[in-house]
């Protein structure tokens, strides 16, 4: 899921300006000037762009820069023709002018000598060399040494025009040839007929250039839109193939199961099953098998596949082929995998009992710090999940424009529109003594003022020694300023793969080795002061730098937005229960125990919702399954 490089081709203004800022940096420009083969430069540009939160490939960055330079050159030519008023058409004219004007290689003489512009040649990736010759949007280089004409010349094709020859009629009625004095006039008229006079038509150059730019932009957007549709169709095709393969494996498993059961039944009816059992008392005494794919049907004894002859664990240990088969079959049938029994028993011990002697708020008052105008669903999912798991009260601290929307989702939530107020920290500090845990990040956004407020609230929460769960945009803050949470033992980070990669590279200043995620997550936890880190994925990895827990409970192939918010909200409740419970575990820390429980609960909800709704499953459907999933894991 998180392989999730951005595959779209349409660039927003913020993303484009970020790209220009990176491309205009001095080291990038020097690298582009100094190397003809410079695919590594655009790989560096794409990496820096990803560090700011925008995932683009090096090729997409190169194409976007090339498109911006085309628009800039056309606007530059329009400025020469129209006294500098044409740059208003090019949205990023000032940024391009600032970058290219400070570059020594971007002078008029270079455009005249090279024919294409030095940087247009140097910026080509080595794999795309020579593509400008076929580019339908490419424009000819501009000659800045002389101003362009302000009118368009229209030339008519050279078509011979018959010229009448003057004939003189004599007195006797006969025609006479023209005299010598008319000969120059006839010659001049004939030459004019061969070279028609050029006529000029005045058209507003600015209007023509504007139409050309608009048509060029529309064509480019159309191409990107078609390419996006093609990629989506390719994704759907791959998903359909994967579903078909799982269905075939399931059918194959059912066939093998029926064949083995039939063989066991027949052997039992004949009375020769004990003889077979004594002939092959163990897996090591089994008869040898050939490499024929169907050999295990002939030479493997039928009883390991027969129900009722051996427990499942003994069957899988004694027959490796049955183990492989069981793995494939369970995957196709949406099996839920296995949970660690010891950890699960410890989880059940921390769940508080429901008694009538408790008062409101005793089982958990959870705070959600997040929610802005663009993101209102994430804080709602986290807060309502906390209530569904067992918290008594859920507080959402959000911006003013998001408060009404979040409140309309559910009347059970307590919404505080204080996050963007001038005295936000003071307003939040009034509520911190009432909270048992704090979840920072769902729907927070990356506005500098909001991130600054979140940082100060985290510092005050650390002073009160309450669990802090950091997710989503809160992890962006940690990647920029690791010291805000470093060393706090009651902090739990819940990154997905992309967020984890950003954190790892920000702290270690080197690329992450994705082939050994267990080692990488332990290194990150150790660097952060042995904080608990939850790496979400197909198998959730949980570590405190010393121990590693793996949640391999299977959910589904559906990856709708908001599942991480469900996990962080439920984790806020479980963390409070784990740290306040008297049944402490010696082998696993309370934060790791709570994280393991939240991961299992989220995957169980995803599996149950998918069985009911299939591909149309959303996080709202998963919220409805929290009650039954909780009973199945913690109370069964």
Coordinates of C-alpha atoms in Angstrom, one line a residue:
X1 CA 0.0 0.0 0.0
X2 CA 2.6 2.5 1.0
X3 CA 4.6 2.0 -2.1
X4 CA 2.5 4.9 -2.8
X5 CA 4.6 7.2 -5.0
X6 CA 2.3 9.8 -6.2
X7 CA 1.2 8.7 -9.6
X8 CA -0.8 11.8 -10.6
X9 CA 0.5 14.2 -13.3
X10 CA -1.4 17.4 -12.3
X11 CA 0.7 19.7 -10.2
X12 CA -0.7 22.1 -7.6
X13 CA 0.6 25.6 -7.2
X14 CA 2.2 24.8 -3.8
X15 CA 3.8 21.7 -5.2
X16 CA 5.1 23.6 -8.3
X17 CA 6.6 26.4 -6.1
X18 CA 8.3 23.9 -3.9
X19 CA 9.8 22.2 -7.0
X20 CA 11.1 25.6 -8.2
X21 CA 12.6 26.4 -4.8
X22 CA 14.5 23.1 -4.9
X23 CA 15.5 23.4 -8.6
X24 CA 16.7 26.9 -8.0
X25 CA 19.1 25.9 -5.3
X26 CA 22.7 26.7 -6.1
X27 CA 24.0 23.2 -5.9
X28 CA 21.3 21.9 -8.2
X29 CA 22.0 24.6 -10.8
X30 CA 25.8 24.0 -10.6
X31 CA 25.2 20.3 -11.1
X32 CA 23.0 21.0 -14.1
X33 CA 25.6 23.3 -15.7
X34 CA 28.5 21.0 -15.0
X35 CA 27.2 17.6 -16.3
X36 CA 25.7 16.5 -19.6
X37 CA 24.5 13.2 -18.1
X38 CA 22.5 14.4 -15.1
X39 CA 19.8 11.9 -14.3
X40 CA 21.2 11.8 -10.8
X41 CA 20.5 15.5 -10.4
X42 CA 16.7 15.0 -11.0
X43 CA 16.8 12.0 -8.7
X44 CA 18.2 14.3 -6.0
X45 CA 15.4 16.9 -6.8
X46 CA 12.8 14.2 -6.5
X47 CA 14.3 13.1 -3.2
X48 CA 14.3 16.6 -1.8
X49 CA 10.7 17.1 -3.0
X50 CA 9.7 13.9 -1.2
X51 CA 11.2 15.2 2.0
X52 CA 8.7 18.1 1.8
X53 CA 5.8 15.7 1.5
X54 CA 5.3 15.6 -2.3
X55 CA 6.1 12.2 -3.9
X56 CA 7.2 12.6 -7.5
X57 CA 9.4 10.6 -9.8
X58 CA 12.6 12.2 -11.3
X59 CA 11.0 12.0 -14.8
X60 CA 7.9 13.9 -13.6
X61 CA 10.1 16.6 -12.0
X62 CA 12.1 16.9 -15.3
X63 CA 9.0 17.2 -17.4
X64 CA 7.5 19.8 -15.1
X65 CA 10.6 21.9 -15.2
X66 CA 10.8 21.7 -18.9
X67 CA 7.2 22.8 -19.3
X68 CA 7.8 25.8 -17.0
X69 CA 10.8 26.8 -19.0
X70 CA 8.7 26.7 -22.2
X71 CA 6.1 29.0 -20.7
X72 CA 8.8 31.3 -19.4
X73 CA 10.5 31.6 -22.8
X74 CA 7.2 32.4 -24.5
X75 CA 6.4 35.0 -21.8
X76 CA 9.9 36.5 -22.1
X77 CA 9.4 36.9 -25.8
X78 CA 6.0 38.5 -25.1
X79 CA 7.6 40.9 -22.7
X80 CA 10.0 42.1 -25.4
X81 CA 7.1 42.7 -27.8
X82 CA 4.7 44.2 -25.3
X83 CA 6.9 46.3 -22.9
X84 CA 7.1 43.8 -20.1
X85 CA 3.3 43.3 -19.5
X86 CA 3.2 39.7 -20.8
X87 CA 4.6 38.0 -17.7
X88 CA 1.2 38.2 -16.1
X89 CA 0.1 35.2 -18.3
X90 CA 2.9 33.0 -16.9
X91 CA 1.9 32.2 -13.3
X92 CA 5.5 31.4 -12.2
X93 CA 7.3 34.0 -14.3
X94 CA 8.8 35.9 -11.4
X95 CA 10.2 32.7 -9.8
X96 CA 11.7 31.5 -13.1
X97 CA 13.1 34.9 -13.8
X98 CA 14.8 35.0 -10.4
X99 CA 16.3 31.6 -11.0
X100 CA 17.4 31.9 -14.6
X101 CA 18.6 35.5 -14.3
X102 CA 21.1 34.5 -11.6
X103 CA 22.5 31.7 -13.7
X104 CA 25.6 32.6 -15.7
X105 CA 24.8 30.2 -18.5
X106 CA 21.4 31.7 -19.2
X107 CA 22.5 34.7 -21.4
X108 CA 21.3 35.7 -24.8
X109 CA 24.6 34.8 -26.6
X110 CA 24.3 31.2 -25.3
X111 CA 20.8 30.9 -26.7
X112 CA 22.0 32.2 -30.1
X113 CA 25.1 29.9 -30.2
X114 CA 23.6 26.7 -28.9
X115 CA 20.3 26.8 -30.7
X116 CA 18.4 25.2 -27.8
X117 CA 19.7 26.8 -24.6
X118 CA 22.4 25.3 -22.6
X119 CA 20.2 24.2 -19.8
X120 CA 17.6 22.7 -22.1
X121 CA 20.4 20.4 -23.4
X122 CA 22.0 19.7 -20.0
X123 CA 18.7 19.1 -18.2
X124 CA 17.7 16.1 -20.4
X125 CA 17.9 12.8 -18.6
X126 CA 20.3 10.4 -20.2
X127 CA 17.4 8.0 -20.9
X128 CA 15.4 10.7 -22.7
X129 CA 18.2 12.2 -24.8
X130 CA 17.1 13.7 -28.1
X131 CA 13.4 13.9 -27.2
X132 CA 13.1 17.6 -27.9
X133 CA 13.2 16.9 -31.6
X134 CA 9.8 15.2 -31.3
X135 CA 8.2 17.4 -28.6
X136 CA 5.0 18.9 -30.0
X137 CA 5.1 21.7 -27.4
X138 CA 8.8 22.7 -27.8
X139 CA 9.5 26.3 -29.0
X140 CA 12.3 27.7 -30.9
X141 CA 15.0 29.6 -29.0
X142 CA 14.5 33.3 -28.5
X143 CA 17.0 35.7 -30.0
X144 CA 17.3 38.4 -27.3
X145 CA 19.7 40.6 -29.3
X146 CA 17.1 42.3 -31.5
X147 CA 13.4 43.1 -30.7
X148 CA 10.8 41.2 -32.5
X149 CA 8.3 42.8 -34.9
X150 CA 4.9 43.8 -33.6
X151 CA 3.0 42.6 -36.6
X152 CA 2.5 39.4 -38.4
X153 CA 3.5 39.2 -42.1
X154 CA 1.2 37.3 -44.4
X155 CA 2.7 36.3 -47.7
X156 CA 0.6 35.1 -50.7
X157 CA 1.8 32.3 -52.9
X158 CA 3.6 33.2 -56.0
X159 CA 1.0 32.7 -58.7
X160 CA 1.7 34.2 -62.1
X161 CA -0.8 37.0 -62.9
X162 CA -1.4 37.7 -66.6
X163 CA -0.5 41.3 -67.5
X164 CA -2.3 42.8 -70.4
X165 CA 0.0 44.2 -73.1
X166 CA -0.8 47.5 -74.5
X167 CA -1.7 47.4 -78.2
X168 CA -1.8 50.4 -80.5
X169 CA -4.3 50.5 -83.4
X170 CA -3.1 52.3 -86.5
X171 CA -5.1 54.5 -88.7
X172 CA -5.7 51.7 -91.3
X173 CA -7.1 49.5 -88.5
X174 CA -4.1 47.2 -88.1
X175 CA -2.5 46.6 -84.8
X176 CA 1.0 47.9 -84.2
X177 CA 3.5 46.4 -81.9
X178 CA 4.4 48.4 -78.8
X179 CA 7.2 50.9 -79.3
X180 CA 10.5 50.8 -77.5
X181 CA 9.4 53.3 -74.9
X182 CA 6.8 50.8 -73.5
X183 CA 9.3 48.0 -73.2
X184 CA 10.6 48.9 -69.7
X185 CA 7.1 49.3 -68.4
X186 CA 6.1 45.8 -69.6
X187 CA 9.2 44.2 -68.1
X188 CA 8.6 45.9 -64.8
X189 CA 5.0 44.8 -64.7
X190 CA 6.0 41.2 -65.5
X191 CA 8.5 41.1 -62.7
X192 CA 5.9 42.4 -60.3
X193 CA 3.6 39.6 -61.4
X194 CA 6.2 37.0 -60.4
X195 CA 6.8 38.6 -57.0
X196 CA 3.6 39.7 -55.5
X197 CA 3.8 42.5 -53.0
X198 CA 3.9 41.4 -49.4
X199 CA 0.8 42.5 -47.5
X200 CA 0.8 43.0 -43.7
X201 CA -2.1 42.4 -41.3
X202 CA -1.9 43.8 -37.8
X203 CA -3.0 41.3 -35.1
X204 CA -2.5 41.7 -31.3
X205 CA 0.5 39.6 -30.5
X206 CA -0.5 39.3 -26.9
X207 CA -3.9 37.8 -27.8
X208 CA -2.3 35.2 -30.1
X209 CA 0.3 34.3 -27.6
X210 CA -2.3 33.9 -24.9
X211 CA -4.4 31.6 -27.0
X212 CA -1.3 29.5 -27.8
X213 CA -0.4 29.1 -24.1
X214 CA -4.0 28.2 -23.2
X215 CA -4.2 25.6 -25.9
X216 CA -0.8 24.2 -24.9
X217 CA -1.8 23.9 -21.3
X218 CA -5.1 22.2 -22.2
X219 CA -3.3 19.7 -24.4
X220 CA -0.8 19.0 -21.6
X221 CA -3.6 18.5 -19.0
X222 CA -5.4 16.2 -21.4
X223 CA -2.4 14.1 -21.9
X224 CA -1.8 13.8 -18.1
X225 CA -5.5 12.9 -17.6
X226 CA -5.4 10.1 -20.1
X227 CA -2.2 8.8 -18.6
X228 CA -3.8 8.9 -15.1
X229 CA -6.7 6.9 -16.5
X230 CA -4.4 4.4 -18.0
X231 CA -2.5 3.8 -14.7
X232 CA -5.8 3.4 -12.9
X233 CA -7.0 0.8 -15.4
X234 CA -3.7 -1.0 -15.0
X235 CA -4.2 -1.1 -11.2
X236 CA -7.7 -2.5 -11.6
X237 CA -6.4 -5.2 -13.9
X238 CA -3.7 -6.3 -11.5
X239 CA -6.2 -6.4 -8.6
X240 CA -8.5 -8.5 -10.8
X241 CA -5.7 -10.9 -11.6
X242 CA -4.8 -11.2 -7.9
X243 CA -8.4 -11.9 -6.9
X244 CA -8.7 -14.6 -9.6
X245 CA -5.5 -16.3 -8.4
X246 CA -6.7 -16.4 -4.8
X247 CA -10.0 -17.9 -6.0
X248 CA -8.2 -20.6 -8.0
X249 CA -6.0 -21.4 -4.9
X250 CA -9.1 -21.7 -2.8
X251 CA -10.8 -24.0 -5.2
X252 CA -7.5 -26.1 -5.4
X253 CA -7.4 -26.3 -1.6
X254 CA -11.0 -27.5 -1.5
X255 CA -10.3 -30.1 -4.1
X256 CA -7.2 -31.4 -2.2
X257 CA -9.2 -31.5 1.0
X258 CA -12.0 -33.5 -0.5
X259 CA -9.6 -35.9 -2.1
X260 CA -7.7 -36.5 1.1
X261 CA -10.9 -36.9 3.2
X262 CA -12.3 -39.4 0.7
X263 CA -9.1 -41.4 0.9
X264 CA -9.1 -41.4 4.7
X265 CA -12.8 -42.5 4.7
X266 CA -12.1 -45.3 2.3
X267 CA -9.1 -46.4 4.3
X268 CA -11.1 -46.4 7.5
X269 CA -13.9 -48.4 6.0
X270 CA -11.4 -51.0 4.8
X271 CA -9.7 -51.2 8.2
X272 CA -6.2 -50.6 6.9
X273 CA -5.7 -47.2 8.4
X274 CA -3.8 -48.4 11.5
X275 CA -1.4 -50.3 9.3
X276 CA -0.7 -47.1 7.3
X277 CA -0.3 -45.1 10.5
X278 CA 2.2 -47.6 12.0
X279 CA 4.1 -47.7 8.7
X280 CA 4.7 -44.0 8.8
X281 CA 4.9 -43.0 12.4
X282 CA 6.6 -39.6 11.7
X283 CA 7.4 -37.2 8.9
X284 CA 11.0 -38.5 8.8
X285 CA 9.7 -42.0 8.1
X286 CA 7.5 -40.9 5.2
X287 CA 8.3 -42.5 1.8
X288 CA 10.4 -40.4 -0.5
X289 CA 8.7 -38.2 -3.1
X290 CA 9.7 -37.3 -6.6
X291 CA 9.9 -33.8 -8.0
X292 CA 6.7 -34.4 -9.9
X293 CA 4.2 -31.6 -8.9
X294 CA 1.4 -34.1 -8.5
X295 CA 3.6 -36.6 -6.5
X296 CA 2.4 -35.5 -3.1
X297 CA -1.0 -36.8 -4.1
X298 CA 0.5 -40.2 -4.8
X299 CA 3.3 -40.7 -2.2
X300 CA 2.2 -38.6 0.7
X301 CA 0.0 -40.5 3.2
X302 CA -3.6 -39.3 3.1
X303 CA -4.1 -39.2 6.9
X304 CA -2.2 -35.9 7.5
X305 CA -4.9 -34.1 5.4
X306 CA -7.8 -36.0 7.0
X307 CA -9.9 -34.3 9.6
X308 CA -9.9 -35.9 13.0
X309 CA -6.8 -37.9 12.7
X310 CA -4.3 -35.4 14.1
X311 CA -4.6 -31.9 15.6
X312 CA -3.9 -29.1 13.2
X313 CA -0.6 -28.1 14.8
X314 CA 0.7 -31.7 14.5
X315 CA -0.5 -32.0 11.0
X316 CA 1.4 -28.9 9.9
X317 CA 4.6 -29.8 11.7
X318 CA 4.6 -33.4 10.3
X319 CA 3.8 -32.5 6.7
X320 CA 5.6 -29.4 5.2
X321 CA 3.5 -29.7 2.1
X322 CA 0.4 -29.3 4.2
X323 CA 1.9 -26.2 5.8
X324 CA 2.4 -24.6 2.4
X325 CA -1.1 -25.6 1.4
X326 CA -2.6 -24.2 4.6
X327 CA -0.9 -20.9 4.1
X328 CA -2.3 -20.4 0.6
X329 CA -5.7 -21.7 1.5
X330 CA -6.0 -19.4 4.6
X331 CA -4.9 -16.4 2.5
X332 CA -7.6 -17.1 0.0
X333 CA -10.3 -17.7 2.6
X334 CA -9.4 -14.4 4.5
X335 CA -8.2 -16.3 7.6
X336 CA -7.3 -14.1 10.5
X337 CA -3.8 -15.6 11.2
X338 CA -2.7 -16.1 14.8
X339 CA -2.2 -13.8 17.8
X340 CA 0.5 -14.2 20.4
X341 CA -1.4 -16.0 23.2
X342 CA 0.8 -14.8 26.1
X343 CA 0.6 -11.1 24.9
X344 CA -3.2 -11.6 24.4
X345 CA -3.7 -12.8 27.9
X346 CA -1.8 -9.8 29.2
X347 CA -4.0 -7.6 27.1
X348 CA -7.1 -9.1 28.6
X349 CA -5.8 -8.4 32.1
X350 CA -5.5 -4.6 31.5
X351 CA -9.1 -4.2 30.3
X352 CA -11.0 -2.6 33.2
X353 CA -14.2 -4.4 34.3
X354 CA -17.5 -2.7 33.8
X355 CA -19.1 -2.1 37.2
X356 CA -21.9 0.2 38.3
X357 CA -19.6 1.7 41.0
X358 CA -17.5 3.7 38.5
X359 CA -18.1 7.3 37.7
X360 CA -18.0 9.1 34.3
X361 CA -14.5 9.6 33.0
X362 CA -12.8 7.0 35.1
X363 CA -12.2 4.6 32.2
X364 CA -10.6 7.2 30.0
X365 CA -10.7 10.8 28.9
X366 CA -8.9 11.0 25.6
X367 CA -7.8 14.2 23.8
X368 CA -7.4 14.4 20.0
X369 CA -5.2 17.3 18.9
X370 CA -6.0 17.9 15.2
X371 CA -8.6 18.9 12.7
X372 CA -8.4 21.8 10.3
X373 CA -10.6 23.1 7.4
X374 CA -9.2 20.5 4.9
X375 CA -9.2 17.5 7.2
X376 CA -12.2 17.0 9.5
X377 CA -12.7 13.2 9.1
X378 CA -9.4 12.1 10.7
X379 CA -10.0 13.6 14.2
X380 CA -13.5 12.3 14.1
X381 CA -12.4 8.7 13.4
X382 CA -9.8 8.9 16.1
X383 CA -12.2 10.3 18.7
X384 CA -15.2 8.1 17.9
X385 CA -12.9 5.0 17.9
X386 CA -11.7 5.9 21.4
X387 CA -15.3 6.0 22.6
X388 CA -16.2 2.7 20.9
X389 CA -13.3 1.0 22.5
X390 CA -14.3 2.0 26.0
X391 CA -13.3 5.6 26.8
X392 CA -15.9 7.7 28.6
X393 CA -15.1 11.0 27.0
X394 CA -13.4 12.2 23.8
X395 CA -12.2 15.7 23.4
X396 CA -11.3 17.1 19.9
X397 CA -9.1 20.3 19.9
X398 CA -9.4 21.7 16.3
X399 CA -9.5 25.0 14.4
X400 CA -12.6 27.1 14.4
X401 CA -13.6 26.4 10.8
X402 CA -13.5 22.6 11.4
X403 CA -15.3 22.5 14.7
X404 CA -18.8 22.8 13.3
X405 CA -18.2 20.1 10.8
X406 CA -16.7 17.7 13.3
X407 CA -19.5 18.3 15.8
X408 CA -22.1 17.5 13.1
X409 CA -20.6 14.1 12.7
X410 CA -21.5 12.9 16.2
X411 CA -23.1 14.5 19.3
X412 CA -20.9 12.3 21.5
X413 CA -17.8 14.3 20.9
X414 CA -16.7 17.3 22.9
X415 CA -15.3 19.8 20.3
X416 CA -13.0 22.7 21.3
X417 CA -12.4 25.3 18.4
X418 CA -9.3 26.7 20.0
X419 CA -6.4 25.3 17.9
X420 CA -5.9 28.4 15.8
X421 CA -6.8 31.0 18.4
X422 CA -4.2 33.6 19.5
X423 CA -4.0 32.0 23.0
X424 CA -4.4 28.4 21.9
X425 CA -1.8 27.0 24.2
X426 CA -3.4 28.7 27.3
X427 CA -6.8 27.4 26.2
X428 CA -5.5 23.9 25.8
X429 CA -3.6 24.0 29.0
X430 CA -6.9 24.4 30.9
X431 CA -8.0 20.9 29.7
X432 CA -4.8 19.0 29.9
X433 CA -5.2 18.1 33.7
X434 CA -8.5 16.4 32.8
X435 CA -7.0 14.1 30.1
X436 CA -5.6 10.6 30.6
X437 CA -3.9 10.5 27.2
X438 CA -3.3 12.7 24.1
X439 CA -3.4 11.8 20.4
X440 CA -1.5 14.3 18.3
X441 CA -1.7 14.6 14.5
X442 CA -5.0 13.3 12.9
X443 CA -6.0 16.1 10.5
X444 CA -3.6 18.6 12.0
X445 CA -2.2 19.8 8.7
X446 CA 1.2 21.4 8.2
X447 CA 0.6 25.0 8.9
X448 CA 3.5 26.4 10.8
X449 CA 1.4 28.1 13.5
X450 CA -0.6 24.9 14.2
X451 CA 2.6 22.8 14.3
X452 CA 4.1 25.3 16.8
X453 CA 1.0 25.1 19.0
X454 CA 1.2 21.3 18.8
X455 CA 4.8 21.4 19.9
X456 CA 4.1 23.5 23.0
X457 CA 1.1 21.3 23.9
X458 CA 3.4 18.2 23.7
X459 CA 5.9 19.8 26.0
X460 CA 3.1 20.5 28.6
X461 CA 1.7 17.0 28.2
X462 CA 5.1 15.5 28.9
X463 CA 5.3 17.5 32.1
X464 CA 2.0 15.9 33.2
X465 CA 3.4 12.4 32.4
X466 CA 0.5 11.2 30.3
X467 CA 0.8 8.8 27.3
X468 CA 1.2 10.7 23.9
X469 CA 0.4 9.0 20.6
X470 CA 1.8 10.8 17.6
X471 CA 0.4 10.0 14.1
X472 CA -0.1 11.6 10.7
X473 CA 1.0 15.2 10.6
X474 CA 2.3 14.9 14.1
X475 CA 5.0 12.6 12.7
X476 CA 5.9 15.4 10.2
X477 CA 6.6 17.7 13.2
X478 CA 8.8 15.0 14.8
X479 CA 10.7 14.5 11.5
X480 CA 11.5 18.2 11.5
X481 CA 12.2 18.5 15.3
X482 CA 12.9 15.1 16.8
X483 CA 13.8 16.6 20.2
X484 CA 10.1 17.4 20.8
X485 CA 9.4 13.8 21.8
X486 CA 12.9 12.2 22.0
X487 CA 13.4 10.2 25.2
X488 CA 9.8 10.4 26.5
X489 CA 9.0 6.8 27.5
X490 CA 5.3 7.2 27.3
X491 CA 5.3 8.3 23.7
X492 CA 4.2 6.0 20.9
X493 CA 4.8 6.8 17.2
X494 CA 2.6 5.1 14.6
X495 CA 4.1 5.8 11.2
X496 CA 3.1 4.0 7.9
X497 CA 5.9 3.0 5.5
X498 CA 6.3 6.5 3.9
X499 CA 6.2 8.3 7.2
X500 CA 8.7 5.8 8.7
X501 CA 11.1 6.3 5.8
X502 CA 11.0 10.1 6.3
X503 CA 11.6 9.7 10.0
X504 CA 14.5 7.3 9.5
X505 CA 16.3 9.3 6.9
X506 CA 15.8 12.6 8.8
X507 CA 17.4 11.0 11.9
X508 CA 20.1 8.9 10.3
X509 CA 20.9 11.1 7.3
X510 CA 21.1 8.0 5.1
X511 CA 18.7 5.9 2.9
X512 CA 16.7 3.2 4.8
X513 CA 17.3 -0.4 4.0
X514 CA 13.8 -1.6 3.2
X515 CA 14.9 -5.2 3.0
X516 CA 15.4 -5.5 6.8
X517 CA 12.5 -3.5 8.3
X518 CA 12.9 -5.2 11.7
X519 CA 16.5 -3.9 12.0
X520 CA 15.5 -0.4 10.7
X521 CA 12.6 0.0 13.2
X522 CA 14.8 -1.0 16.1
X523 CA 17.5 1.5 15.0
X524 CA 14.9 4.3 14.8
X525 CA 13.5 3.4 18.3
X526 CA 17.0 3.4 19.8
X527 CA 17.8 6.8 18.2
X528 CA 14.6 8.3 19.6
X529 CA 15.5 7.1 23.1
X530 CA 13.8 3.7 23.1
X531 CA 10.4 5.1 22.2
X532 CA 7.7 2.6 21.2
X533 CA 7.4 2.7 17.4
X534 CA 4.6 1.0 15.4
X535 CA 5.4 0.4 11.7
X536 CA 2.0 -0.2 10.1
X537 CA 1.8 -2.6 7.1
X538 CA 0.8 -6.0 6.1
X539 CA 2.5 -7.2 9.3
X540 CA 2.6 -4.5 12.0
X541 CA 6.0 -4.3 13.7
X542 CA 6.1 -2.9 17.2
X543 CA 9.4 -2.3 19.1
X544 CA 10.9 -0.3 22.0
X545 CA 14.4 -0.8 20.7
X546 CA 14.9 -3.9 22.8
X547 CA 12.0 -6.2 21.9
X548 CA 10.0 -6.6 18.8
X549 CA 6.3 -7.8 18.5
X550 CA 4.7 -8.7 15.2
X551 CA 1.0 -8.5 14.6
X552 CA 0.4 -10.8 11.7
X553 CA -3.4 -10.8 12.1
X554 CA -4.8 -10.6 8.6
X555 CA -7.2 -7.8 7.6
X556 CA -8.1 -7.5 4.0
X557 CA -6.8 -6.0 0.8
X558 CA -8.9 -2.9 1.2
X559 CA -6.8 0.2 2.2
X560 CA -9.3 3.0 2.7
X561 CA -8.3 6.3 4.3
X562 CA -8.8 6.7 8.0
X563 CA -7.7 3.2 9.3
X564 CA -4.6 4.8 10.9
X565 CA -6.9 7.2 12.7
X566 CA -8.9 4.3 14.1
X567 CA -5.7 2.8 15.3
X568 CA -4.4 5.9 17.0
X569 CA -7.7 6.6 18.7
X570 CA -8.0 3.1 20.1
X571 CA -4.3 3.2 21.1
X572 CA -5.0 6.3 23.2
X573 CA -7.5 4.3 25.3
X574 CA -5.4 1.1 25.6
X575 CA -2.3 3.1 26.5
X576 CA -4.2 4.7 29.4
X577 CA -5.4 1.3 30.6
X578 CA -1.9 -0.3 30.2
X579 CA -0.1 2.4 32.2
X580 CA -2.7 2.5 35.0
X581 CA -3.3 -1.3 35.3
X582 CA -1.8 -3.2 38.2
X583 CA -1.3 -6.3 36.1
X584 CA 2.1 -5.3 34.7
X585 CA 4.0 -7.5 32.4
X586 CA 7.7 -8.2 33.0
X587 CA 8.5 -9.1 29.4
X588 CA 6.6 -6.4 27.5
X589 CA 6.3 -2.7 28.3
X590 CA 2.8 -1.2 28.7
X591 CA 3.2 1.0 25.6
X592 CA 4.1 -2.1 23.5
X593 CA 1.2 -4.0 25.0
X594 CA -1.2 -1.3 24.1
X595 CA 0.2 -0.9 20.6
X596 CA -0.2 -4.7 20.0
X597 CA -3.8 -4.6 21.1
X598 CA -4.6 -1.6 18.9
X599 CA -3.0 -3.2 15.9
X600 CA -5.0 -6.5 16.4
X601 CA -8.2 -4.6 16.9
X602 CA -7.8 -2.5 13.7
X603 CA -7.0 -5.5 11.6
X604 CA -10.0 -7.5 13.0
X605 CA -12.3 -4.6 12.3
X606 CA -11.0 -4.4 8.7
X607 CA -11.5 -8.1 8.2
X608 CA -15.1 -8.1 9.5
X609 CA -16.1 -5.0 7.6
X610 CA -14.6 -6.4 4.4
X611 CA -16.6 -9.6 4.8
X612 CA -19.8 -7.6 4.8
X613 CA -19.0 -4.8 2.3
X614 CA -16.2 -6.1 0.2
X615 CA -14.5 -3.6 -2.1
X616 CA -16.9 -0.8 -0.9
X617 CA -15.6 -1.0 2.7
X618 CA -14.8 2.4 4.3
X619 CA -13.5 3.4 7.7
X620 CA -17.1 4.2 8.8
X621 CA -17.9 0.5 8.2
X622 CA -14.9 -0.5 10.3
X623 CA -16.1 1.8 13.2
X624 CA -19.3 -0.2 13.3
X625 CA -17.4 -3.4 13.9
X626 CA -15.3 -2.2 16.9
X627 CA -17.7 -3.6 19.4
X628 CA -17.9 -7.2 18.1
X629 CA -14.1 -7.2 17.2
X630 CA -13.3 -6.0 20.8
X631 CA -15.4 -8.8 22.3
X632 CA -13.8 -11.4 20.1
X633 CA -10.2 -10.4 20.9
X634 CA -10.4 -9.1 24.5
X635 CA -13.4 -10.8 26.1
X636 CA -13.8 -14.2 24.4

